[in-house]
């Protein structure tokens, strides 16, 4: 292609003098723009350019504001203004004229006007509102080009709040006879969907029509919307799979007009879009995946030409094949493809090959082994991007045996990296690895050194991480490091050694040059010295104090670090010498301008004088009760009520204040007097992060590797900040709590891990064969990098099971800690680390599964990926309650008190025969009550699990049915349920009496923390007489509405309660207009669907009340306001109003 | 796609199209950093860059760099081909395009881009269709030009909009 564009700036002077130009465009050398551009290219200094542009801008300004300027001249001026802006000079005076030009100009003038607007303004610019009328007019124009222009600008930028004004017109265009208009309309709707999804919800069926459009361009455009919607909710579009497959088949088969070919490949953009959609649909879904195998195979086969575009399609296919339910011959072909990519001499393909490898490595570790030499070469590639991607790949295959080498490679890269973003990311990864494999005693040799991830390695690695990262580090890294240090691992002696080593290494560091150490690191050092320097016998407190004092005296030390140092000194100041140093230091800082420093200095002064008090406040190695933190600040209640009584305005949470502000803004738009078909206020739903969005994103993060990985680290960060990094200064006690409650891991686990290590070290020996010198070094590196992933699948799994038991021990520790708050926090940590572990090692924490795979390892290796997903993915069935379930259970609730007999729809029963027979096992006391459909949870070799929930007046009962589907007896069935949001208590267990009977487990559920949907995670384990124990995990989800019951209160009671509640939310809902009085109709729908109690309805206002089991009230106030329903919810429970609003919205939408 | 930048070997920005709302300050910062990073890369290096949390795909055509930022899960190769298709379109429209064409007729280059990519997504991948759309609009313009010349001085907006109705079909 480069030969096409050979003319360069050097040819400028001669070209400018040419009168005729080839092609359609004329080089406007005589025009003013031409003069301007030529003028600028002739200039030599930046200063001259500035002068010229300012002169130019002044002249433009003068002309645009003159009334005599014609639109034609205006167009010319606008082009010049765009040029000046693109050079980086502001021409904001011209924005309004750009809008005017778009409004009043014709043809190209209008077009330039629109272009200028789209270049000058961004979506949030307030002037954009002036464009709405113009767009409205042009959409109605009979001139096709004007309609096109309007649609183009709308799909680039449009004020979110004004979408309702033009939506009907854009929708109308979906039926336009011209395909270009239909296509642009679809893309405009796509844009609307992106910025305000709930406004286009009602036109989903029209999207389907666009998908079936006879014009391929329109159909392609509609796929953008589908990709987006399927990303958010794959379940809802499974029925379209066959259609997508047949479209792809036709495209691949060359059925499209030849215009759509690109380098003789039929519609590659369309193909890639379709493959991406298919991979989303087929993920974790065997049945859907089966539909697409054939066409994927076809795509792989057809993409043979040696051109970038075919590689693009291949790459997408490979990703898809590894995402959907695996099929061995496709996997084989995909693996071959990846091989071709990796080995390609073209650097772009090599990069993508590495990326694909990184993507599939968890499923197929042996693939990395095949390409190990290429990977080693890439590690020393001159292009940093390739190097970086290789490290990413290695990061995914880290295990106990290769962690040292991989971390060393990463640190090597870090030392060279200059880019902050990469540094932060890599530092996080190194820290994660270092903390994951802190003390393990597997040694091996690499280049004659013995490397072992032991204490020293851990501390030294962390030291390098801290010093390299500078101050750009994520705060969760030092947090979790300190947490790890204070919690310790399995043996007290090991912990002592680790801490002692840290102390020694930090003392050495402080004695050297401290100038370059980042503040974060100095803070860590201070804390560790304060906490653990007493462990060292030869180290005198006075020495440490002296070092800390030196730190304090340094100019570069930030005041935050200083307060950490002071804190450490407070812990250490004993003895006569200590006290005198303390006095000296505290005198310096007691008058500091920084209040935190001043407080620390005060503390230091007082505590150094009173050693008894100090021992009480800052005990050494103490097993203290955890600090009770009253997060609701209830001790301030008195103060608040006093203030309220004195006439203060009640507190409004930030989101609410913002919303009110934005509502005010919406109101101010009214003077434009547009006919808004949908009430404007409904826009505000999209303004703030609506619960819809939130729940969608959380649903998403479940499966995707990257997402959940990211999600994991954010939890960590949040948790870390709260616990360790606080400025309150009582870190010591908090840390030591969890240390105290160590619980030994169950012994079978440990024995598995030991076994694993033995096998792992066996596999090490037979790998190497003698090779020439430089090659040998590479080979050696390879063997150390790919250690533990050697060719036999069984070995690879066993080698990797090393870290798992360790995590398990930590998990046990976390769960056993007593206080509610701590428990939740540490649970969340454990959750994160296990997920991460899961993702990285592809090794579920249940050692049972590992051993299961071990047993089957004699099978053919190509079956490995399947086996893995079976162990990892398929059991993890999500029993999501779909809308139809909700509907199924809602009609019976129509009575005032809600709970009547449920007569499940006979039609549904036909679909689910199992449900019928299971329902007969429902305990007698529950059989008459309203309940959800019985949904299957998971299916194991011998067992089928199903569940439903039953609404009782005072509680929700979860019923789990376990059916033995095999002929052999099953023993020791254990069912564990756990949820962050729910409290689960077992009501009764009635184990199966014999083979083929059904065991029924009853659990009563209470909401701990409200969420739109609450989910339970469960584990079932059992044993068959001969064979290993089996475990499987499942989850069950139920909507919050299941926990809502009507609350009967009088209007007076309502009034007093209203004032007492602190958490509230306001939102606008759509009114239902079906003949009756809209308010009453709407409230009736809500009452029926959500089980609310209508307290009173007066005129345009209505008040309703409900409670969340048990006894957590929520009050609702409805008011009809300008055609919309303004709702105000209040409750003493945080999040409850937000969740209820979501369900109200849903209920009204479904109506 | 998040944005597209065209800049010269000297680091002069020739075209910029943003598909995400950003402040001018951010735009300038991103442009400066990216231009610097891309220009520093050697010719044999990979056309893809990980930059912040985005993927940057760039390609050099003669003296011009075309540079797109896409999300991480997007297909890099197809982005490279989007750039190529755009250059093909420019080439077809201008007839053997060079940097000067883009400098002096940047508004035309924007129009072509808008017919090809809309809101950051490939709108129309058939080369013929894109060029047809552009030509139709140009045709309309020429007619208006003609009108303006005829009625120079007595030009009223109402008249012009009526005459443009000729091209409805």
PDB file of N, CA, C and O in Angstrom, chain A residues 837-885:
ATOM      1  N   UNK A 837      -6.623 -18.171  42.117  1.00  0.00           N
ATOM      2  CA  UNK A 837      -5.918 -19.433  42.061  1.00  0.00           C
ATOM      3  C   UNK A 837      -6.527 -20.326  41.011  1.00  0.00           C
ATOM      4  O   UNK A 837      -5.858 -20.901  40.169  1.00  0.00           O
ATOM      5  N   UNK A 838      -7.824 -20.397  41.069  1.00  0.00           N
ATOM      6  CA  UNK A 838      -8.550 -21.202  40.134  1.00  0.00           C
ATOM      7  C   UNK A 838      -8.212 -20.837  38.707  1.00  0.00           C
ATOM      8  O   UNK A 838      -7.981 -21.667  37.862  1.00  0.00           O
ATOM      9  N   UNK A 839      -8.198 -19.537  38.478  1.00  0.00           N
ATOM     10  CA  UNK A 839      -7.991 -19.079  37.123  1.00  0.00           C
ATOM     11  C   UNK A 839      -6.565 -19.324  36.687  1.00  0.00           C
ATOM     12  O   UNK A 839      -6.297 -19.691  35.556  1.00  0.00           O
ATOM     13  N   UNK A 840      -5.658 -19.101  37.608  1.00  0.00           N
ATOM     14  CA  UNK A 840      -4.264 -19.196  37.225  1.00  0.00           C
ATOM     15  C   UNK A 840      -3.842 -20.631  37.014  1.00  0.00           C
ATOM     16  O   UNK A 840      -3.168 -20.962  36.066  1.00  0.00           O
ATOM     17  N   UNK A 841      -4.204 -21.440  37.913  1.00  0.00           N
ATOM     18  CA  UNK A 841      -3.673 -22.789  37.862  1.00  0.00           C
ATOM     19  C   UNK A 841      -4.660 -23.760  37.258  1.00  0.00           C
ATOM     20  O   UNK A 841      -4.322 -24.900  37.018  1.00  0.00           O
ATOM     21  N   UNK A 842      -5.839 -23.300  37.033  1.00  0.00           N
ATOM     22  CA  UNK A 842      -6.864 -24.181  36.541  1.00  0.00           C
ATOM     23  C   UNK A 842      -6.973 -25.394  37.443  1.00  0.00           C
ATOM     24  O   UNK A 842      -7.041 -26.518  37.004  1.00  0.00           O
ATOM     25  N   UNK A 843      -6.948 -25.125  38.674  1.00  0.00           N
ATOM     26  CA  UNK A 843      -6.862 -26.217  39.619  1.00  0.00           C
ATOM     27  C   UNK A 843      -7.819 -25.912  40.755  1.00  0.00           C
ATOM     28  O   UNK A 843      -7.521 -25.102  41.595  1.00  0.00           O
ATOM     29  N   UNK A 844      -8.973 -26.499  40.729  1.00  0.00           N
ATOM     30  CA  UNK A 844      -9.954 -26.148  41.743  1.00  0.00           C
ATOM     31  C   UNK A 844      -9.453 -26.481  43.137  1.00  0.00           C
ATOM     32  O   UNK A 844      -8.643 -27.407  43.299  1.00  0.00           O
ATOM     33  N   UNK A 845      -9.893 -25.721  44.095  1.00  0.00           N
ATOM     34  CA  UNK A 845      -9.342 -25.905  45.437  1.00  0.00           C
ATOM     35  C   UNK A 845      -9.681 -27.265  46.058  1.00  0.00           C
ATOM     36  O   UNK A 845      -9.115 -27.614  47.070  1.00  0.00           O
ATOM     37  N   UNK A 846     -10.575 -27.954  45.455  1.00  0.00           N
ATOM     38  CA  UNK A 846     -10.904 -29.232  46.059  1.00  0.00           C
ATOM     39  C   UNK A 846      -9.873 -30.258  45.630  1.00  0.00           C
ATOM     40  O   UNK A 846      -9.751 -30.583  44.462  1.00  0.00           O
ATOM     41  N   UNK A 847      -9.185 -30.741  46.560  1.00  0.00           N
ATOM     42  CA  UNK A 847      -8.162 -31.710  46.211  1.00  0.00           C
ATOM     43  C   UNK A 847      -8.805 -32.978  45.672  1.00  0.00           C
ATOM     44  O   UNK A 847      -8.183 -33.738  44.958  1.00  0.00           O
ATOM     45  N   UNK A 848     -10.034 -33.185  46.023  1.00  0.00           N
ATOM     46  CA  UNK A 848     -10.701 -34.385  45.537  1.00  0.00           C
ATOM     47  C   UNK A 848     -10.743 -34.411  44.032  1.00  0.00           C
ATOM     48  O   UNK A 848     -10.526 -35.432  43.413  1.00  0.00           O
ATOM     49  N   UNK A 849     -11.011 -33.273  43.456  1.00  0.00           N
ATOM     50  CA  UNK A 849     -11.121 -33.244  42.003  1.00  0.00           C
ATOM     51  C   UNK A 849      -9.775 -33.497  41.378  1.00  0.00           C
ATOM     52  O   UNK A 849      -9.638 -34.219  40.411  1.00  0.00           O
ATOM     53  N   UNK A 850      -8.761 -32.925  41.980  1.00  0.00           N
ATOM     54  CA  UNK A 850      -7.420 -33.163  41.471  1.00  0.00           C
ATOM     55  C   UNK A 850      -7.143 -34.651  41.408  1.00  0.00           C
ATOM     56  O   UNK A 850      -6.679 -35.168  40.402  1.00  0.00           O
ATOM     57  N   UNK A 851      -7.478 -35.290  42.461  1.00  0.00           N
ATOM     58  CA  UNK A 851      -7.155 -36.703  42.483  1.00  0.00           C
ATOM     59  C   UNK A 851      -8.018 -37.464  41.484  1.00  0.00           C
ATOM     60  O   UNK A 851      -7.593 -38.433  40.896  1.00  0.00           O
ATOM     61  N   UNK A 852      -9.202 -36.946  41.275  1.00  0.00           N
ATOM     62  CA  UNK A 852     -10.077 -37.590  40.312  1.00  0.00           C
ATOM     63  C   UNK A 852      -9.445 -37.556  38.923  1.00  0.00           C
ATOM     64  O   UNK A 852      -9.377 -38.529  38.211  1.00  0.00           O
ATOM     65  N   UNK A 853      -8.950 -36.378  38.585  1.00  0.00           N
ATOM     66  CA  UNK A 853      -8.316 -36.241  37.278  1.00  0.00           C
ATOM     67  C   UNK A 853      -7.083 -37.131  37.217  1.00  0.00           C
ATOM     68  O   UNK A 853      -6.783 -37.734  36.210  1.00  0.00           O
ATOM     69  N   UNK A 854      -6.423 -37.182  38.320  1.00  0.00           N
ATOM     70  CA  UNK A 854      -5.238 -38.014  38.407  1.00  0.00           C
ATOM     71  C   UNK A 854      -5.553 -39.452  38.022  1.00  0.00           C
ATOM     72  O   UNK A 854      -4.844 -40.087  37.265  1.00  0.00           O
ATOM     73  N   UNK A 855      -6.649 -39.916  38.536  1.00  0.00           N
ATOM     74  CA  UNK A 855      -7.029 -41.294  38.262  1.00  0.00           C
ATOM     75  C   UNK A 855      -7.213 -41.500  36.765  1.00  0.00           C
ATOM     76  O   UNK A 855      -6.765 -42.481  36.185  1.00  0.00           O
ATOM     77  N   UNK A 856      -7.823 -40.504  36.144  1.00  0.00           N
ATOM     78  CA  UNK A 856      -8.147 -40.688  34.730  1.00  0.00           C
ATOM     79  C   UNK A 856      -7.014 -40.274  33.803  1.00  0.00           C
ATOM     80  O   UNK A 856      -7.185 -40.194  32.608  1.00  0.00           O
ATOM     81  N   UNK A 857      -5.863 -39.973  34.362  1.00  0.00           N
ATOM     82  CA  UNK A 857      -4.816 -39.406  33.533  1.00  0.00           C
ATOM     83  C   UNK A 857      -4.242 -40.378  32.528  1.00  0.00           C
ATOM     84  O   UNK A 857      -3.508 -40.006  31.637  1.00  0.00           O
ATOM     85  N   UNK A 858      -4.564 -41.627  32.666  1.00  0.00           N
ATOM     86  CA  UNK A 858      -4.034 -42.576  31.706  1.00  0.00           C
ATOM     87  C   UNK A 858      -4.752 -42.478  30.363  1.00  0.00           C
ATOM     88  O   UNK A 858      -4.314 -43.020  29.371  1.00  0.00           O
ATOM     89  N   UNK A 859      -5.828 -41.746  30.336  1.00  0.00           N
ATOM     90  CA  UNK A 859      -6.554 -41.565  29.077  1.00  0.00           C
ATOM     91  C   UNK A 859      -5.717 -40.783  28.091  1.00  0.00           C
ATOM     92  O   UNK A 859      -4.707 -40.201  28.428  1.00  0.00           O
ATOM     93  N   UNK A 860      -6.210 -40.740  26.877  1.00  0.00           N
ATOM     94  CA  UNK A 860      -5.496 -40.015  25.842  1.00  0.00           C
ATOM     95  C   UNK A 860      -5.380 -38.541  26.207  1.00  0.00           C
ATOM     96  O   UNK A 860      -6.301 -37.960  26.743  1.00  0.00           O
ATOM     97  N   UNK A 861      -4.228 -37.962  25.897  1.00  0.00           N
ATOM     98  CA  UNK A 861      -3.991 -36.595  26.363  1.00  0.00           C
ATOM     99  C   UNK A 861      -4.932 -35.577  25.759  1.00  0.00           C
ATOM    100  O   UNK A 861      -5.233 -34.570  26.359  1.00  0.00           O
ATOM    101  N   UNK A 862      -5.359 -35.794  24.554  1.00  0.00           N
ATOM    102  CA  UNK A 862      -6.206 -34.784  23.920  1.00  0.00           C
ATOM    103  C   UNK A 862      -7.534 -34.630  24.652  1.00  0.00           C
ATOM    104  O   UNK A 862      -8.255 -33.676  24.445  1.00  0.00           O
ATOM    105  N   UNK A 863      -7.837 -35.569  25.506  1.00  0.00           N
ATOM    106  CA  UNK A 863      -9.086 -35.425  26.240  1.00  0.00           C
ATOM    107  C   UNK A 863      -8.929 -34.495  27.429  1.00  0.00           C
ATOM    108  O   UNK A 863      -9.885 -34.142  28.077  1.00  0.00           O
ATOM    109  N   UNK A 864      -7.716 -34.117  27.669  1.00  0.00           N
ATOM    110  CA  UNK A 864      -7.439 -33.338  28.872  1.00  0.00           C
ATOM    111  C   UNK A 864      -8.307 -32.097  29.019  1.00  0.00           C
ATOM    112  O   UNK A 864      -8.912 -31.908  30.059  1.00  0.00           O
ATOM    113  N   UNK A 865      -8.384 -31.253  28.004  1.00  0.00           N
ATOM    114  CA  UNK A 865      -9.185 -30.054  28.201  1.00  0.00           C
ATOM    115  C   UNK A 865     -10.618 -30.369  28.606  1.00  0.00           C
ATOM    116  O   UNK A 865     -11.194 -29.695  29.446  1.00  0.00           O
ATOM    117  N   UNK A 866     -11.141 -31.402  28.021  1.00  0.00           N
ATOM    118  CA  UNK A 866     -12.511 -31.751  28.359  1.00  0.00           C
ATOM    119  C   UNK A 866     -12.620 -32.121  29.825  1.00  0.00           C
ATOM    120  O   UNK A 866     -13.490 -31.661  30.527  1.00  0.00           O
ATOM    121  N   UNK A 867     -11.683 -32.970  30.202  1.00  0.00           N
ATOM    122  CA  UNK A 867     -11.709 -33.422  31.586  1.00  0.00           C
ATOM    123  C   UNK A 867     -11.642 -32.252  32.534  1.00  0.00           C
ATOM    124  O   UNK A 867     -12.364 -32.190  33.509  1.00  0.00           O
ATOM    125  N   UNK A 868     -10.822 -31.292  32.155  1.00  0.00           N
ATOM    126  CA  UNK A 868     -10.650 -30.144  33.039  1.00  0.00           C
ATOM    127  C   UNK A 868     -11.905 -29.332  33.161  1.00  0.00           C
ATOM    128  O   UNK A 868     -12.304 -28.947  34.234  1.00  0.00           O
ATOM    129  N   UNK A 869     -12.526 -29.078  32.047  1.00  0.00           N
ATOM    130  CA  UNK A 869     -13.729 -28.259  32.149  1.00  0.00           C
ATOM    131  C   UNK A 869     -14.804 -29.018  32.891  1.00  0.00           C
ATOM    132  O   UNK A 869     -15.603 -28.433  33.592  1.00  0.00           O
ATOM    133  N   UNK A 870     -14.795 -30.302  32.704  1.00  0.00           N
ATOM    134  CA  UNK A 870     -15.814 -31.045  33.422  1.00  0.00           C
ATOM    135  C   UNK A 870     -15.622 -30.853  34.912  1.00  0.00           C
ATOM    136  O   UNK A 870     -16.568 -30.666  35.657  1.00  0.00           O
ATOM    137  N   UNK A 871     -14.357 -30.845  35.308  1.00  0.00           N
ATOM    138  CA  UNK A 871     -14.110 -30.683  36.730  1.00  0.00           C
ATOM    139  C   UNK A 871     -14.342 -29.258  37.176  1.00  0.00           C
ATOM    140  O   UNK A 871     -14.746 -28.996  38.281  1.00  0.00           O
ATOM    141  N   UNK A 872     -14.092 -28.361  36.271  1.00  0.00           N
ATOM    142  CA  UNK A 872     -14.050 -26.958  36.681  1.00  0.00           C
ATOM    143  C   UNK A 872     -15.295 -26.198  36.328  1.00  0.00           C
ATOM    144  O   UNK A 872     -15.766 -25.371  37.074  1.00  0.00           O
ATOM    145  N   UNK A 873     -15.776 -26.436  35.144  1.00  0.00           N
ATOM    146  CA  UNK A 873     -16.854 -25.583  34.659  1.00  0.00           C
ATOM    147  C   UNK A 873     -18.230 -26.187  34.751  1.00  0.00           C
ATOM    148  O   UNK A 873     -19.142 -25.582  35.290  1.00  0.00           O
ATOM    149  N   UNK A 874     -18.396 -27.368  34.257  1.00  0.00           N
ATOM    150  CA  UNK A 874     -19.741 -27.858  34.054  1.00  0.00           C
ATOM    151  C   UNK A 874     -20.506 -28.037  35.347  1.00  0.00           C
ATOM    152  O   UNK A 874     -21.715 -27.854  35.385  1.00  0.00           O
ATOM    153  N   UNK A 875     -19.816 -28.407  36.375  1.00  0.00           N
ATOM    154  CA  UNK A 875     -20.522 -28.605  37.631  1.00  0.00           C
ATOM    155  C   UNK A 875     -21.072 -27.304  38.158  1.00  0.00           C
ATOM    156  O   UNK A 875     -21.998 -27.267  38.936  1.00  0.00           O
ATOM    157  N   UNK A 876     -20.461 -26.241  37.677  1.00  0.00           N
ATOM    158  CA  UNK A 876     -20.787 -24.946  38.255  1.00  0.00           C
ATOM    159  C   UNK A 876     -22.030 -24.395  37.595  1.00  0.00           C
ATOM    160  O   UNK A 876     -22.008 -23.373  36.946  1.00  0.00           O
ATOM    161  N   UNK A 877     -23.075 -25.097  37.744  1.00  0.00           N
ATOM    162  CA  UNK A 877     -24.290 -24.705  37.027  1.00  0.00           C
ATOM    163  C   UNK A 877     -24.974 -23.554  37.738  1.00  0.00           C
ATOM    164  O   UNK A 877     -25.110 -23.541  38.959  1.00  0.00           O
ATOM    165  N   UNK A 878     -25.360 -22.621  36.959  1.00  0.00           N
ATOM    166  CA  UNK A 878     -26.022 -21.475  37.565  1.00  0.00           C
ATOM    167  C   UNK A 878     -27.527 -21.668  37.464  1.00  0.00           C
ATOM    168  O   UNK A 878     -28.097 -21.716  36.377  1.00  0.00           O
ATOM    169  N   UNK A 879     -28.147 -21.839  38.569  1.00  0.00           N
ATOM    170  CA  UNK A 879     -29.594 -21.989  38.553  1.00  0.00           C
ATOM    171  C   UNK A 879     -30.208 -20.625  38.669  1.00  0.00           C
ATOM    172  O   UNK A 879     -30.603 -20.188  39.730  1.00  0.00           O
ATOM    173  N   UNK A 880     -30.260 -19.951  37.564  1.00  0.00           N
ATOM    174  CA  UNK A 880     -30.740 -18.576  37.629  1.00  0.00           C
ATOM    175  C   UNK A 880     -32.244 -18.587  37.459  1.00  0.00           C
ATOM    176  O   UNK A 880     -32.793 -19.261  36.604  1.00  0.00           O
ATOM    177  N   UNK A 881     -32.877 -17.826  38.264  1.00  0.00           N
ATOM    178  CA  UNK A 881     -34.316 -17.738  38.135  1.00  0.00           C
ATOM    179  C   UNK A 881     -34.649 -16.739  37.059  1.00  0.00           C
ATOM    180  O   UNK A 881     -34.365 -15.562  37.175  1.00  0.00           O
ATOM    181  N   UNK A 882     -35.190 -17.183  36.013  1.00  0.00           N
ATOM    182  CA  UNK A 882     -35.502 -16.274  34.922  1.00  0.00           C
ATOM    183  C   UNK A 882     -36.829 -15.592  35.183  1.00  0.00           C
ATOM    184  O   UNK A 882     -37.549 -15.928  36.114  1.00  0.00           O
ATOM    185  N   UNK A 883     -37.098 -14.658  34.332  1.00  0.00           N
ATOM    186  CA  UNK A 883     -38.333 -13.895  34.519  1.00  0.00           C
ATOM    187  C   UNK A 883     -39.557 -14.795  34.502  1.00  0.00           C
ATOM    188  O   UNK A 883     -40.533 -14.555  35.188  1.00  0.00           O
ATOM    189  N   UNK A 884     -39.478 -15.801  33.664  1.00  0.00           N
ATOM    190  CA  UNK A 884     -40.654 -16.656  33.564  1.00  0.00           C
ATOM    191  C   UNK A 884     -40.939 -17.336  34.902  1.00  0.00           C
ATOM    192  O   UNK A 884     -42.086 -17.516  35.276  1.00  0.00           O
ATOM    193  N   UNK A 885     -39.867 -17.645  35.606  1.00  0.00           N
ATOM    194  CA  UNK A 885     -40.083 -18.233  36.932  1.00  0.00           C
ATOM    195  C   UNK A 885     -40.800 -17.260  37.833  1.00  0.00           C
ATOM    196  O   UNK A 885     -41.717 -17.600  38.569  1.00  0.00           O
TER     197      UNK A 885
END
